Short mmCIF file of C-alpha atoms in Angstrom, two decimals:
data_model
loop_
_atom_site.label_atom_id
_atom_site.label_comp_id
_atom_site.label_asym_id
_atom_site.label_seq_id
_atom_site.Cartn_x
_atom_site.Cartn_y
_atom_site.Cartn_z
CA UNK L 1 103.88 214.46 330.62
CA UNK L 2 107.16 212.74 329.99
CA UNK L 3 105.42 209.59 328.79
CA UNK L 4 103.65 211.60 326.07
CA UNK L 5 106.95 212.84 324.73
CA UNK L 6 108.40 209.32 324.82
CA UNK L 7 105.37 207.90 323.04
CA UNK L 8 105.37 210.54 320.33
CA UNK L 9 109.15 210.31 319.88
CA UNK L 10 109.05 206.51 319.45
CA UNK L 11 106.08 206.85 317.10
CA UNK L 12 107.93 209.35 314.92
CA UNK L 13 111.01 207.14 314.89
CA UNK L 14 108.97 204.03 314.09
CA UNK L 15 106.99 205.70 311.30
CA UNK L 16 110.15 207.22 309.79
CA UNK L 17 111.95 203.88 309.84
CA UNK L 18 108.93 202.08 308.40
CA UNK L 19 108.68 204.65 305.62
CA UNK L 20 112.37 204.22 304.88
CA UNK L 21 112.10 200.43 304.60
CA UNK L 22 108.93 200.65 302.50
CA UNK L 23 110.54 203.19 300.17
CA UNK L 24 113.52 200.90 299.78
CA UNK L 25 111.15 198.07 298.89
CA UNK L 26 109.48 200.17 296.22
CA UNK L 27 112.65 201.32 294.48
CA UNK L 28 113.97 197.73 294.48
CA UNK L 29 110.76 196.21 293.15
CA UNK L 30 112.48 195.19 289.91
CA UNK L 31 115.91 194.42 291.41
CA UNK L 32 116.76 190.79 290.78
CA UNK L 33 117.24 188.84 293.99
CA UNK L 34 115.91 191.56 296.30
CA UNK L 35 113.84 190.37 299.25
CA UNK L 36 111.22 192.71 300.63
CA UNK L 37 111.68 193.80 304.22
CA UNK L 38 109.41 194.59 307.13
CA UNK L 39 109.91 196.38 310.45
CA UNK L 40 109.35 194.21 313.51
CA UNK L 41 107.85 196.26 316.31
CA UNK L 42 107.12 195.57 319.95
CA UNK L 43 105.15 197.73 322.37
CA UNK L 44 107.15 199.57 325.04
CA UNK L 45 105.87 200.23 328.54
CA UNK L 46 106.70 200.50 332.22
CA UNK L 47 105.09 199.64 335.51
CA UNK L 48 104.05 202.61 337.64
CA UNK L 49 102.67 202.59 341.14
CA UNK L 50 99.35 200.84 340.88
CA UNK L 51 99.24 200.70 337.08
CA UNK L 52 101.13 200.00 333.86
CA UNK L 53 101.63 202.68 331.26
CA UNK L 54 102.68 202.53 327.65
CA UNK L 55 105.79 204.31 326.41
CA UNK L 56 105.29 203.88 322.69
CA UNK L 57 106.87 201.35 320.36
CA UNK L 58 110.26 199.71 319.97
CA UNK L 59 111.81 198.65 316.65
CA UNK L 60 113.13 195.19 317.37
CA UNK L 61 114.41 194.21 313.94
CA UNK L 62 114.21 194.64 310.17
CA UNK L 63 113.03 191.26 308.86
CA UNK L 64 113.94 189.99 305.44
CA UNK L 65 111.06 188.00 303.98
CA UNK L 66 112.47 185.01 302.21
CA UNK L 67 111.99 181.24 302.27
CA UNK L 68 115.50 179.85 302.65
CA UNK L 69 114.35 176.26 301.98
CA UNK L 70 112.84 177.41 298.70
CA UNK L 71 116.20 178.88 297.72
CA UNK L 72 117.92 175.54 298.42
CA UNK L 73 115.38 173.67 296.28
CA UNK L 74 115.65 176.24 293.49
CA UNK L 75 119.42 175.99 293.39
CA UNK L 76 119.25 172.19 293.23
CA UNK L 77 116.88 172.45 290.28
CA UNK L 78 119.10 175.06 288.61
CA UNK L 79 122.14 172.82 289.01
CA UNK L 80 120.35 170.03 287.17
CA UNK L 81 118.89 172.44 284.62
CA UNK L 82 122.28 173.95 283.80
CA UNK L 83 123.76 170.44 283.55
CA UNK L 84 121.18 169.44 280.94
CA UNK L 85 121.33 172.74 279.05
CA UNK L 86 125.12 172.58 278.83
CA UNK L 87 125.00 169.02 277.51
CA UNK L 88 122.28 170.04 275.05
CA UNK L 89 124.47 172.84 273.66
CA UNK L 90 127.29 170.38 273.02
CA UNK L 91 124.96 167.85 271.40
CA UNK L 92 123.68 170.64 269.14
CA UNK L 93 127.24 171.23 267.96
CA UNK L 94 127.82 167.52 267.46
CA UNK L 95 124.56 167.12 265.57
CA UNK L 96 125.55 169.94 263.23
CA UNK L 97 129.00 168.42 262.67
CA UNK L 98 127.69 164.93 261.90
CA UNK L 99 124.62 165.74 259.81
CA UNK L 100 124.45 168.29 256.99
CA UNK L 101 121.66 169.98 255.07
CA UNK L 102 123.37 169.10 251.78
CA UNK L 103 122.68 165.40 252.28
CA UNK L 104 126.36 164.47 252.05
CA UNK L 105 126.29 162.61 255.32
CA UNK L 106 128.45 159.66 256.26
CA UNK L 107 125.76 157.06 255.64
CA UNK L 108 125.16 158.41 252.13
CA UNK L 109 128.88 158.41 251.36
CA UNK L 110 129.15 154.75 252.39
CA UNK L 111 126.02 153.90 250.43
CA UNK L 112 127.31 155.67 247.31
CA UNK L 113 130.58 153.71 247.49
CA UNK L 114 128.74 150.39 247.78
CA UNK L 115 126.44 151.40 244.89
CA UNK L 116 129.44 152.12 242.70
CA UNK L 117 130.96 148.73 243.55
CA UNK L 118 127.65 147.21 242.48
CA UNK L 119 127.86 149.14 239.23
CA UNK L 120 131.45 147.99 238.74
CA UNK L 121 130.38 144.37 239.18
CA UNK L 122 128.17 144.64 236.08
CA UNK L 123 130.87 146.31 233.95
CA UNK L 124 134.31 145.64 235.48
CA UNK L 125 136.25 147.04 232.50
CA UNK L 126 134.56 150.46 232.45
CA UNK L 127 137.29 152.96 233.37
CA UNK L 128 134.78 155.73 234.05
CA UNK L 129 133.11 153.56 236.70
CA UNK L 130 136.51 152.83 238.25
CA UNK L 131 137.26 156.56 238.34
CA UNK L 132 133.87 157.17 239.97
CA UNK L 133 134.69 154.49 242.52
CA UNK L 134 137.94 156.24 243.45
CA UNK L 135 136.06 159.55 243.71
CA UNK L 136 133.32 158.08 245.93
CA UNK L 137 135.88 156.37 248.14
CA UNK L 138 137.84 159.58 248.58
CA UNK L 139 134.64 161.48 249.42
CA UNK L 140 133.84 158.89 252.07
CA UNK L 141 137.29 159.05 253.67
CA UNK L 142 137.14 162.83 253.59
CA UNK L 143 133.77 162.71 255.34
CA UNK L 144 135.18 160.41 258.02
CA UNK L 145 138.02 162.85 258.62
CA UNK L 146 135.73 165.89 258.63
CA UNK L 147 133.41 164.33 261.19
CA UNK L 148 136.35 163.23 263.32
CA UNK L 149 137.93 166.69 263.20
CA UNK L 150 134.61 168.31 264.13
CA UNK L 151 134.25 166.00 267.11
CA UNK L 152 137.82 166.80 268.18
CA UNK L 153 137.14 170.50 267.77
CA UNK L 154 134.05 170.22 269.95
CA UNK L 155 136.15 168.45 272.57
CA UNK L 156 138.72 171.26 272.44
CA UNK L 157 135.99 173.89 272.85
CA UNK L 158 134.64 172.06 275.88
CA UNK L 159 138.12 172.05 277.35
CA UNK L 160 138.44 175.81 276.86
CA UNK L 161 134.99 176.37 278.30
CA UNK L 162 135.67 174.23 281.35
CA UNK L 163 138.74 176.29 282.19
CA UNK L 164 136.63 179.45 282.04
CA UNK L 165 133.99 177.76 284.18
CA UNK L 166 136.53 176.85 286.85
CA UNK L 167 137.80 180.45 286.91
CA UNK L 168 134.24 181.70 287.31
CA UNK L 169 133.61 179.23 290.15
CA UNK L 170 136.78 180.37 291.92
CA UNK L 171 135.70 183.98 291.56
CA UNK L 172 132.25 183.28 293.01
CA UNK L 173 133.68 181.29 295.91
CA UNK L 174 135.87 184.28 296.76
CA UNK L 175 132.91 186.68 296.61
CA UNK L 176 130.72 184.43 298.73
CA UNK L 177 133.52 184.14 301.28
CA UNK L 178 133.73 187.95 301.51
CA UNK L 179 129.96 188.17 301.93
CA UNK L 180 130.15 185.47 304.60
CA UNK L 181 132.51 187.63 306.63
CA UNK L 182 130.33 190.72 306.26
CA UNK L 183 127.17 188.81 307.20
CA UNK L 184 128.83 187.13 310.19
CA UNK L 185 130.12 190.48 311.52
CA UNK L 186 126.69 192.07 311.17
CA UNK L 187 125.03 189.08 312.79
CA UNK L 188 127.44 189.26 315.72
CA UNK L 189 126.58 192.94 316.15
CA UNK L 190 122.88 192.08 316.29
CA UNK L 191 122.03 193.96 313.08
CA UNK L 192 121.58 191.53 310.18
CA UNK L 193 122.95 192.80 306.85
CA UNK L 194 119.95 192.09 304.60
CA UNK L 195 121.63 193.61 301.56
CA UNK L 196 124.58 191.24 301.82
CA UNK L 197 122.23 188.33 302.46
CA UNK L 198 120.37 189.10 299.22
CA UNK L 199 123.63 189.51 297.33
CA UNK L 200 124.82 186.14 298.63
CA UNK L 201 121.59 184.55 297.36
CA UNK L 202 122.37 185.93 293.89
CA UNK L 203 125.94 184.64 294.00
CA UNK L 204 124.77 181.20 295.10
CA UNK L 205 122.28 181.24 292.24
CA UNK L 206 125.08 182.04 289.79
CA UNK L 207 127.22 179.28 291.31
CA UNK L 208 124.38 176.76 290.96
CA UNK L 209 124.47 177.25 287.22
CA UNK L 210 128.17 176.41 287.13
CA UNK L 211 128.40 173.42 289.46
CA UNK L 212 126.46 171.34 291.96
CA UNK L 213 127.06 171.91 295.65
CA UNK L 214 125.64 171.17 299.08
CA UNK L 215 125.09 174.09 301.42
CA UNK L 216 124.85 174.45 305.17
CA UNK L 217 124.87 177.44 307.51
CA UNK L 218 126.85 177.80 310.73
CA UNK L 219 125.92 179.64 313.93
CA UNK L 220 127.21 182.96 312.60
CA UNK L 221 124.92 182.73 309.52
CA UNK L 222 127.88 182.11 307.20
CA UNK L 223 127.41 179.31 304.69
CA UNK L 224 129.63 176.32 304.03
CA UNK L 225 129.76 174.73 300.59
CA UNK L 226 130.75 171.25 299.47
CA UNK L 227 131.25 170.06 295.91
CA UNK L 228 131.10 166.31 295.49
CA UNK L 229 131.22 165.96 299.26
CA UNK L 230 134.47 167.96 299.53
CA UNK L 231 134.41 171.23 301.46
CA UNK L 232 135.41 174.17 299.25
CA UNK L 233 134.17 177.08 301.38
CA UNK L 234 133.74 177.69 305.10
CA UNK L 235 133.89 180.60 307.50
CA UNK L 236 137.67 180.59 307.41
CA UNK L 237 138.52 180.46 303.71
CA UNK L 238 137.52 179.69 300.15
CA UNK L 239 139.55 177.02 298.37
CA UNK L 240 140.45 177.38 294.70
CA UNK L 241 139.85 174.71 292.11
CA UNK L 242 142.45 173.82 289.51
CA UNK L 243 142.30 171.43 286.56
CA UNK L 244 144.66 168.57 285.73
CA UNK L 245 144.08 167.45 282.14
CA UNK L 246 145.38 164.53 280.11
CA UNK L 247 144.14 165.25 276.61
CA UNK L 248 145.46 161.94 275.28
CA UNK L 249 143.51 159.72 277.67
CA UNK L 250 140.73 162.31 277.96
CA UNK L 251 140.96 162.41 281.75
CA UNK L 252 140.10 165.56 283.63
CA UNK L 253 140.70 165.89 287.36
CA UNK L 254 139.85 168.87 289.52
CA UNK L 255 141.81 169.41 292.70
CA UNK L 256 141.81 171.89 295.52
CA UNK L 257 144.95 173.67 296.65
CA UNK L 258 145.15 171.07 299.43
CA UNK L 259 145.36 168.33 296.79
CA UNK L 260 141.92 166.87 297.42
CA UNK L 261 140.08 165.69 294.32
CA UNK L 262 136.71 167.28 293.60
CA UNK L 263 134.19 165.51 291.38
CA UNK L 264 131.35 167.81 290.22
CA UNK L 265 128.29 165.95 289.02
CA UNK L 266 126.01 168.83 288.06
CA UNK L 267 125.89 172.34 286.67
CA UNK L 268 127.82 173.49 283.62
CA UNK L 269 131.14 172.10 284.88
CA UNK L 270 129.66 168.66 285.56
CA UNK L 271 128.23 168.58 282.04
CA UNK L 272 131.50 169.67 280.48
CA UNK L 273 133.44 166.98 282.33
CA UNK L 274 130.96 164.27 281.35
CA UNK L 275 130.95 165.32 277.70
CA UNK L 276 134.75 165.60 277.57
CA UNK L 277 135.54 162.36 279.40
CA UNK L 278 132.64 160.10 278.43
CA UNK L 279 130.17 161.17 275.77
CA UNK L 280 132.55 162.53 273.13
CA UNK L 281 135.17 159.74 273.48
CA UNK L 282 132.36 157.17 273.18
CA UNK L 283 131.12 158.86 270.02
CA UNK L 284 134.65 159.01 268.62
CA UNK L 285 135.16 155.31 269.42
CA UNK L 286 132.01 154.41 267.52
CA UNK L 287 133.18 156.45 264.53
CA UNK L 288 136.58 154.75 264.62
CA UNK L 289 134.92 151.34 264.90
CA UNK L 290 132.91 152.07 261.76
CA UNK L 291 136.03 153.19 259.89
CA UNK L 292 138.03 150.17 261.09
CA UNK L 293 135.27 147.76 260.08
CA UNK L 294 135.05 149.23 256.59
CA UNK L 295 138.84 149.06 256.12
CA UNK L 296 139.00 145.46 257.39
CA UNK L 297 135.98 144.12 255.50
CA UNK L 298 136.76 145.84 252.19
CA UNK L 299 140.42 144.79 252.31
CA UNK L 300 139.56 141.18 253.18
CA UNK L 301 137.56 140.85 249.97
CA UNK L 302 139.56 143.16 247.71
CA UNK L 303 142.92 141.54 248.50
CA UNK L 304 141.59 138.23 247.15
CA UNK L 305 140.58 139.71 243.80
CA UNK L 306 142.34 140.82 240.64
CA UNK L 307 142.67 144.03 238.67
CA UNK L 308 142.65 144.38 234.90
CA UNK L 309 146.39 144.14 234.23
CA UNK L 310 148.03 141.70 236.65
CA UNK L 311 147.42 139.19 239.39
CA UNK L 312 148.97 141.22 242.24
CA UNK L 313 147.04 141.11 245.53
CA UNK L 314 146.20 144.61 246.75
CA UNK L 315 144.23 146.17 249.61
CA UNK L 316 141.56 148.71 248.82
CA UNK L 317 142.35 150.86 251.87
CA UNK L 318 145.68 151.45 253.56
CA UNK L 319 145.56 148.66 256.18
CA UNK L 320 147.61 150.60 258.72
CA UNK L 321 145.16 153.50 258.80
CA UNK L 322 142.07 152.17 260.56
CA UNK L 323 140.70 155.23 262.39
CA UNK L 324 138.39 157.94 261.19
CA UNK L 325 141.29 160.40 261.37
CA UNK L 326 143.57 158.32 259.17
CA UNK L 327 141.42 156.17 256.87
CA UNK L 328 142.78 156.42 253.31
CA UNK L 329 142.78 154.65 249.97
CA UNK L 330 145.64 152.52 248.73
CA UNK L 331 147.62 155.02 246.68
CA UNK L 332 148.33 152.39 244.02
CA UNK L 333 144.62 152.36 243.18
CA UNK L 334 144.42 156.12 243.09
CA UNK L 335 147.36 156.30 240.71
CA UNK L 336 145.93 153.58 238.46
CA UNK L 337 142.22 152.65 238.84
CA UNK L 338 142.79 149.54 236.69
CA UNK L 339 144.38 148.03 239.78
CA UNK L 340 140.97 147.96 241.51
CA UNK L 341 140.07 144.31 241.97
CA UNK L 342 136.68 143.52 240.46
CA UNK L 343 137.30 139.91 239.41
CA UNK L 344 137.76 136.89 241.66
CA UNK L 345 139.58 134.95 238.92
CA UNK L 346 142.95 135.80 237.43
CA UNK L 347 142.74 136.73 233.76
CA UNK L 348 138.96 137.18 233.68
CA UNK L 349 138.65 140.92 233.23
CA UNK L 350 134.90 140.70 232.72
CA UNK L 351 134.37 138.85 235.99
CA UNK L 352 132.81 141.21 238.59
CA UNK L 353 132.45 138.78 241.49
CA UNK L 354 134.88 140.54 243.82
CA UNK L 355 133.17 143.89 243.25
CA UNK L 356 129.82 142.23 243.86
CA UNK L 357 130.99 140.69 247.13
CA UNK L 358 132.07 144.13 248.35
CA UNK L 359 128.72 145.62 247.24
CA UNK L 360 126.92 142.89 249.19
CA UNK L 361 128.56 144.06 252.41
CA UNK L 362 125.57 146.43 252.51
CA UNK L 363 123.28 143.60 253.64
CA UNK L 364 125.64 141.97 256.12
CA UNK L 365 125.48 142.58 259.86
CA UNK L 366 129.05 143.59 260.54
CA UNK L 367 128.98 145.78 263.69
CA UNK L 368 127.14 144.61 266.77
CA UNK L 369 124.54 142.79 264.73
CA UNK L 370 123.87 145.83 262.54
CA UNK L 371 124.51 146.65 258.91
CA UNK L 372 127.02 149.32 257.92
CA UNK L 373 124.38 151.81 256.76
CA UNK L 374 122.14 151.22 259.78
CA UNK L 375 125.09 151.64 262.12
CA UNK L 376 126.23 154.84 260.40
CA UNK L 377 122.68 156.28 260.49
CA UNK L 378 122.42 155.47 264.19
CA UNK L 379 125.82 157.07 264.74
CA UNK L 380 125.08 160.36 263.00
CA UNK L 381 121.64 160.66 264.61
CA UNK L 382 122.79 159.75 268.13
CA UNK L 383 123.61 163.37 269.01
CA UNK L 384 120.21 164.52 267.76
CA UNK L 385 118.43 161.78 269.70
CA UNK L 386 120.27 162.72 272.88
CA UNK L 387 119.42 166.37 272.26
CA UNK L 388 115.75 165.57 271.82
CA UNK L 389 115.67 163.60 275.07
CA UNK L 390 117.44 166.41 276.93
CA UNK L 391 115.06 169.04 275.57
CA UNK L 392 112.11 167.09 276.96
CA UNK L 393 113.77 166.91 280.37
CA UNK L 394 114.70 170.60 280.21
CA UNK L 395 111.08 171.53 279.53
CA UNK L 396 109.90 169.55 282.55
CA UNK L 397 112.63 170.99 284.80
CA UNK L 398 111.82 174.52 283.63
CA UNK L 399 108.23 174.08 284.79
CA UNK L 400 109.46 173.06 288.24
CA UNK L 401 111.79 176.06 288.44
CA UNK L 402 109.02 178.43 287.36
CA UNK L 403 106.71 177.03 290.05
CA UNK L 404 109.34 177.43 292.79
CA UNK L 405 110.24 180.91 291.53
CA UNK L 406 106.58 181.95 291.69
CA UNK L 407 106.34 180.64 295.24
CA UNK L 408 109.44 182.59 296.23
CA UNK L 409 108.15 185.74 294.53
CA UNK L 410 104.92 185.54 296.52
CA UNK L 411 106.95 185.63 299.71
CA UNK L 412 109.94 187.81 298.89
CA UNK L 413 108.78 189.81 295.88
CA UNK L 414 107.64 193.41 296.19
CA UNK L 415 103.98 194.27 295.51
CA UNK L 416 103.93 197.95 294.58
CA UNK L 417 100.25 198.42 295.46
CA UNK L 418 100.78 196.86 298.88
CA UNK L 419 103.86 198.99 299.56
CA UNK L 420 102.10 202.21 298.52
CA UNK L 421 99.20 201.37 300.81
CA UNK L 422 101.66 200.82 303.68
CA UNK L 423 103.37 204.08 302.84
CA UNK L 424 100.11 205.98 303.32
CA UNK L 425 99.57 204.12 306.60
CA UNK L 426 103.04 205.09 307.84
CA UNK L 427 102.60 208.68 306.71
CA UNK L 428 99.39 208.88 308.74
CA UNK L 429 101.16 207.29 311.69
CA UNK L 430 103.93 209.87 311.43
CA UNK L 431 101.39 212.71 311.32
CA UNK L 432 99.55 211.22 314.30
CA UNK L 433 102.76 210.94 316.32
CA UNK L 434 103.60 214.53 315.40
CA UNK L 435 100.21 215.68 316.65
CA UNK L 436 100.79 213.86 319.93
CA UNK L 437 104.11 215.65 320.18
CA UNK L 438 102.44 218.98 319.41
CA UNK L 439 99.71 218.36 321.99
CA UNK L 440 102.28 217.45 324.61
CA UNK L 441 104.23 220.59 323.79
CA UNK L 442 101.07 222.73 324.18
CA UNK L 443 100.31 221.09 327.52
CA UNK L 444 103.87 221.70 328.65
CA UNK L 445 103.69 225.37 327.57
CA UNK L 446 100.36 225.81 329.40
CA UNK L 447 101.80 224.29 332.57
CA UNK L 448 104.86 226.54 332.40
CA UNK L 449 102.59 229.55 331.89
CA UNK L 450 100.54 228.69 334.97
CA UNK L 451 103.65 228.22 337.08
CA UNK L 452 104.91 231.65 336.10
#
């Protein structure tokens, strides 16, 4: 008689617990990062004299259905995806700053200036052409400065963003550390905290978008994280990252509180560091090289020519200002365009040889075996070309992430129809256990009645 009560009691408890877990699955069907759960059951019994008898069912555990290896692979893909997306966003800004819809791009400004020198060579005494030359030259120098300022502004924005990224990483490391402690305590008590485990998965997913990391788990089910091979989180503590920036040399170091240097290679932070330290300085150097070449080549020819009124040797550009930030016309020419040297012979005002030589710079390979216009076109389209290449890689990586996400969803995602079917099964099991309890109670009452 006692065994019937034990069987029915364990059946009621098992069905109630199963219903509770299934209900929790259903209400969390659309909760991001939730892993469906199942009750693990084992039969209970005891050995009697001459036979074995069942005593119902034991609930051994509540299992969280999730492929941990899939999570690791997904986070690695997300790290790379975020790295490429972050770089793509910066290249979009650079593309917009270097190319314009109005057509007043750097290559056109240089071309217009060379065209006007060509026009001056055919009519060196035309003041209106000389005024146009000054105007075109000033437009070109202004364009150089605008592009340079836009690149610098993009660099400054990256710097601001990277500081926010580091703060976000520090916050997530602190949260993961707290979850580690909760999970380890629950694991030690023999009752895994599935809610905290799911929440930690979400936090690790968020972290993977910010930086690359390697992950490993210890015996207590807490995770350890390394960034660039340097441990930043373990069961004992979470280290904080801090930035050391030299904006002049464009160097950016990240250190832990212990002083160790951390070198992220992926995620948003890795992209920001690469763009700030490498990509943008390289682009700025190319822009400065173009400006310096124009100043040097124009001045070399112009200083050997003559204006309309005297035989004084003059530079076309200020020779001390050879960067895109500083390039400027010789103020003497701006004040008096007749000082522009068009002739290569003193006293021959109608001689346009010097102006022609400058115009012919268009066809000369002056920078790395390339012509000025070709080099400037390559420069202003470089950001767009990099963006196009990244977008192709992003598309391919997105397909991989979608495939892995689908695989994870098949294992950890909640199927409402399946859960509702299980709910009916558990309801029937509960009713069956209740009937066993009722039958045992009736038998007990009958026995008591006989004994009276």
